Amino acid sequence: IHAMKVKVLSRNPDDYVRETKLDIQRVPRNYDPSLHPFEVPREYTRALNATKLERVFAKPFLASLDGHRDGVNCMAKHPKSLSTMLSGSCDGEVLKVWNLTKRECVRTLQAHEGFVRGMVVRFCGTSFFTVGDDKTIKQWKMETPSYGEEEEPLNTILGKSVFTSIDHHQKEGVFVTCGQQVDIWDEQRSSPIRSFSWGVDSFSCVRFNPVETELLASCASDRSIVLYDMREATPLKKVIMNMRSNTLCWNPMEAYNFTCSNEDYNLYTYDMRYLDKPFTVHMDHVSAVLDVDYSPTGKEFVSASFDKTIRIFPKDSGHSREVYHTKRMQHVISIKWSSDNKYILSASDEMNIRLWKANAAEKLGLLAPREKAAVNYSQKLKEKFQHHPQIRRISRHRHLPKSIYGQSKELRVMKEARRRKERNVRKHSKPGSMPVVTEKEKHVVTVVN
Amino acid sequence: MDDEDDEELQRALADDIISASEDEGGSDDERKHCKLLEAISSLGGKKRKKLTERSEASIQVSEFTVNAEGEGDKIHLSDLIGTLDKTPSALIKTKKQLKNLQHNQSTLETPLTRKETEKIQREVAFEKTSKEVSRWQSVVLQNQKAEQLVFPLNQEPSGPKRIEQVVAGWKAQTPLEQEIFSLLRMNKQPLHDPVLTPTEEASLRAMSLEEAKIRRAELQKTRVLQSYYEAKAKRGKRIKSKKYHRIQKKVMRKEYLKQFDEMVKTDPAAALEELKKMELSRMKERMSLKHQNSGKWAKSKAIMAKYDDGARKAMQKQLEVNKDLTQKLVIPADEDEEDEEESAETLPDFVNDVEPILDQVNPWMRGKLSTEPMMEESNRLHPPVWPREVGKPGEGRDDQEEDEEQMEETEEESLLRGFEERRKLRQTEDVKVAPMTMEENDGKVIDIVCHNVASGLCRLAGPGLGQGESPALLEEGLVRVRTLEDVELLSQDISASDTALLTTRDLGTEETDTQSATQQADKKRKKMIDPNEVLTKEAKVIEMPLAPTAVEDVEDKEEQRVIIKEAFAGDDVISDFLKDKRKQEEAGRPKVIDLTLPGWGEWGGLGLQPSRSKRKRFRVKVAPPPPRQDQKLPNIIIAEKRDSSIAAHQVCQLPFPFENPIQFERTIRSPVGRTWNTQNTVQKITAPKVVTQLGAIIEPIAREDLIKDIRQAVTGPSINLESDQGPQKKRRSQQKKKLELLMV
């Protein structure tokens, strides 16, 4: 007998049956565009709402770590532990090790007499170095000494002059200090293995390149930034700018880029191969910029200023994307971006260390997958409609204290006036006699070989 | 002069004294005396020879006190070769050389100063380091362009680690363990890396990923072809038409002959072999009684043959076969029906394709890979690459055969060509769609005002002023935003300012005279987005459905249209629209303003009209406005007044990275949400650019990355496997994939 073949519509139950009753119902969807009209207005509304909510939820300030009895002068990140952070204060007597998750000080020690000028944790995280106004370099154990044991440095090097900054090599037992000259030290020796000086008598900051680990850069008091190679006998090059740079920071993802914080309220990002002009000038601060630190992703950096604010800049943008301030925060001296890219730590004059979120509206902690998807979607929407006036307006709005607002307004007026004057002068002078100088070129005096 | 001399003397004396005091052994009086004499004599004469000598070896030698004997004199070359007296032959030679040297006047250059040497050193060092640093350029660029970066960059794969990684230096100790390991070793099983055996590793090394991919593709293709041929052979077998089979056989024979001829030329040995085979088959045929009309079937046929013409024919045919086979000829013939069937199974054959009418609607039900509705169109346009159906009643036999030949020659190429053509067609289709939809639009009645509202959010009105200076990212103010109400206020703020701006702009335009107004309108038109263009663009986004479904659709639509027509028989939409348009035009036309005041200069009151002359005098005519944009578009109304409520939400400047409004509009128009896209698409579109892991320390980029990158560049770029994982994950999964590919 012939078996008849009957074709029936059959569906895979996996497509419509949920696995557990806790799952959401599977809803078959029809993506026919005619069934879902007005996609642009609907998405626009969603974007607008997302933007508004972002502003409402933007609460970046997390905690204040207090305990220092003088202004906090420097901080150091721990390379292996996210929760550990070190800070040194201006009275020098106190150096504190903090546990960030508990938000408490776990160890206090007397490091130097006078300021603690700089400190750095060794790449392995087992010990750290400090330099102070008492002309010494001290190496300390990271572990807290056991009960009854005295708080003593592992090693003390007495220098000839005051050291102002210290940095450690990324992989080897070599560190660098600066003061009257830039010295490179071997951990095993008590005298520097190499010293660089190039007609400058004081340096304020020296930093190892985290990528090309043999390279160094320093800020000098003669308004210059000097580059070095540890393997060479001489410095490489220096660029002299209009005003002094306070600190600099290398981009951890781009070997040849660094950003320096300048006294003229700006930050400059340089490509070390082309020093004749910075490739970005970052403006917005209204007072001298004191410190800068890159995010570990190398996409952004944060700057601390004398104007009592912290600003976050995208690395290739001329203006900040975020400004943080609180009523009680005074001049911010030191700043660090945590190595998980989530937090920012600022140390300021009024003895406090503050913990901020790097993304003001970000929800902390673990996110459920659906939550994550929603965040991504709203982020994408905000990005898509960022040019629409309402959304732009809302997303860019930031509150500023009156003084800073006034100052920035004043600066804007001044800048405009200067520009207008220049334009007028150019208009009334012989064509070609007043060349147009770009903003980038304006701030560099010369490059010295 | 005298002073100098005195000094000289004193110094000489002092020297003497010192040397005298230092002389410990018996002092050489004579020599001292001689020196003194010399010193005195030198005072008088012009020729002064300063001759001091060093008598003591000391560490610190001042360059002022050390003097060579006869320092003042010029050293002659002859002095230098004074000792060479004894060998005259060499002497002459060296003398010559020295003479040459003497003629040579150039001296060595003085060494550079320290400053200059350092500068040079610095320059060299800088060159070197900058070159070194520049190696990172490609990595940096790559990271900048990356769709997504997952930090930390070089992550260890999460999940359970292998025991060998966890317990380093672990050794087999118990006899059982040792036995197991010896077994593993003997069988070349991996000990430390359980994923790959040595043979697998070797195979990995032997074949790169690309090769593996290519090979897999080839295999897939052959498999597809094979199954395809099989299916066709089956179909062919089922065909009952004798004519068809006859033709088929003939073709086969021809083909075979051709092949044989070729074989004779290229490979005589194989041809001989083939000949032998044929001979053998002939012998077999002669021995057997097959085709002799002696079988059961033949006998039954023989009975029928008297009455049935078909049976007779069949018998004749069999005999013919026998004749064919037993003929002693070089010409090879098919052996029997079974063979024929076999060959039919292995040979591709498009001729057999019987296309039921139903299949034309559903492309998926067809056996042929390359037949799609598009093809029919292309066939109409171009001569067909291969014939669809053979054995049509009207066609000649020769033609068919030719066609078949052609087909068999290019079976594979034609398959490929089919794919290619389809691709091309699809491309042309896309281009064609636009004008078509345009026509459609013309046919329909579209109110552009409505469109403006819908697509208003992506409209650009003003000129592209945004290209200038980059504006600040933040708008800093004194207002704190704490709640949603505050946010609302913010947005109201801007809308208010925007409308104010608009109204002033409107006023301005009203005041200007007609000429400038028309000019402005022209300008505006240039900068405004052309409604036609917008419509076409929108139409372009929608992909044309496949033709067969479209056919259905059209029918459906027809039906629907009829239904709608019946339902709305009374409504005349078109005339309503035209009326509406006329009304709008009317409203836009400037009205004559009558400024006559009744009662001025004459009697006024109920029933009294102002005089005509007066009315004429005070009537003000306003200059006509620029022509309407929709003047020449009969089916469209363009509202020329900007809607302020929408304008507040519109982008008025072209944002920076975009070069023209069309680009920008396109980005805005494509939705990203789940309402419009499938899950996977949404995930892909909304993937964040930077992904960081909670609580993971992100280390600076390491040199190893650079080395890896360079190595990759040398070996060639890696193929993007279709997955939505991050780049790092890809790298990890590559090896596994490679293996999988090999195993296929």
Tab-separated table of N, CA and C in Angstrom, chain A residues 10-17:
chain	number	residue	atom	x	y	z
A	10	SER	N	5.677	22.564	10.598
A	10	SER	CA	6.190	22.178	11.904
A	10	SER	C	7.166	23.238	12.378
A	11	ARG	N	7.073	23.555	13.643
A	11	ARG	CA	7.961	24.565	14.207
A	11	ARG	C	8.804	23.954	15.291
A	12	ASN	N	9.961	24.512	15.442
A	12	ASN	CA	10.836	24.075	16.516
A	12	ASN	C	10.342	24.716	17.811
A	13	PRO	N	10.016	23.900	18.812
A	13	PRO	CA	9.503	24.479	20.065
A	13	PRO	C	10.497	25.431	20.717
A	14	ASP	N	11.797	25.253	20.386
A	14	ASP	CA	12.790	26.150	20.967
A	14	ASP	C	12.520	27.598	20.601
A	15	ASP	N	11.796	27.777	19.489
A	15	ASP	CA	11.573	29.130	19.030
A	15	ASP	C	10.477	29.848	19.816
A	16	TYR	N	9.612	29.090	20.423
A	16	TYR	CA	8.522	29.782	21.105
A	16	TYR	C	8.298	29.357	22.556
A	17	VAL	N	9.001	28.321	22.998
A	17	VAL	CA	8.840	27.898	24.389
A	17	VAL	C	10.015	28.421	25.191
